[in-house]
Amino acid sequence: TFTGPPSLGQISMASLVSRLPRLFQAVGRTLAAQATRGYAEAAGPVGMTFTFGSPSSAFYNAATNVRQIDVPTFSGDIGILPSHVPTLAVMKPGRLTVYEDDSTVNKFVVSSGSVTVNEDSSVQILAEEAVRLEDIDPQLARTGLEKAQQQLTAASSDQERVEAQVAVEFHEQVVKALE
């Protein structure tokens, strides 16, 4: 009959010491397994495939010349490199930066959208709205922020306040991206 695990008083010190090597081996295997990164192994050292677009524009379509992407997300800004851990994220308004292999840097302002990093190092970014930073008139961006702030102040219903607050937050990020 099973009487349960032995109490410490029933186990001799010699018995405990004899079990230590097996315990350390088990702990070592566990730590080694945890330290091994098995998420993006399929990517290899080649690089990543990048697709980025919005309903009105396709900026990158399965591009293989991208070495890094910096993305604003609600869980913080993330930098995506080849062999990045698979990720799903929701973009927040802000600046998205794409670094190409030839040292070209392209900057965009995005409103919102989704980010997907797959095991094979392919990256898809779908933005609700996206504009090249160089195509934005800084004065119009500041004027848009002022107008959104006025709408927020004048809002009389909850819906108007929410819509105006979203517009203010977006325009603040556009102005910040231009700085």
Coordinates of C-alpha atoms in Angstrom, one line a residue, residues 40 42-43 47-51 62-63 69 80-87 115-125:
A40 CA 11.6 31.7 -35.5
A42 CA 12.5 28.5 -39.9
A43 CA 13.7 32.0 -40.9
G47 CA 16.3 38.1 -43.6
M48 CA 12.6 38.9 -43.5
T49 CA 9.8 39.3 -46.1
F50 CA 7.9 42.5 -45.4
T51 CA 4.4 43.6 -46.6
A62 CA 6.8 40.9 -50.0
A63 CA 10.0 43.0 -49.9
I69 CA 11.0 47.9 -38.7
I80 CA 11.3 43.9 -35.6
L81 CA 14.5 42.2 -36.9
P82 CA 14.9 39.0 -38.9
S83 CA 14.1 35.9 -36.8
H84 CA 11.9 38.0 -34.5
V85 CA 9.7 36.0 -32.2
P86 CA 6.3 35.4 -33.7
T87 CA 4.1 38.3 -32.6
V115 CA 1.2 43.8 -36.9
T116 CA 1.9 40.1 -37.6
V117 CA 5.3 38.5 -37.4
N118 CA 5.3 34.9 -38.5
E119 CA 7.7 32.0 -37.7
D120 CA 9.2 32.2 -41.2
S121 CA 10.2 35.9 -40.5
S122 CA 7.5 37.2 -42.8
V123 CA 6.0 40.5 -41.4
Q124 CA 2.7 41.9 -42.4
I125 CA 1.6 45.4 -41.3

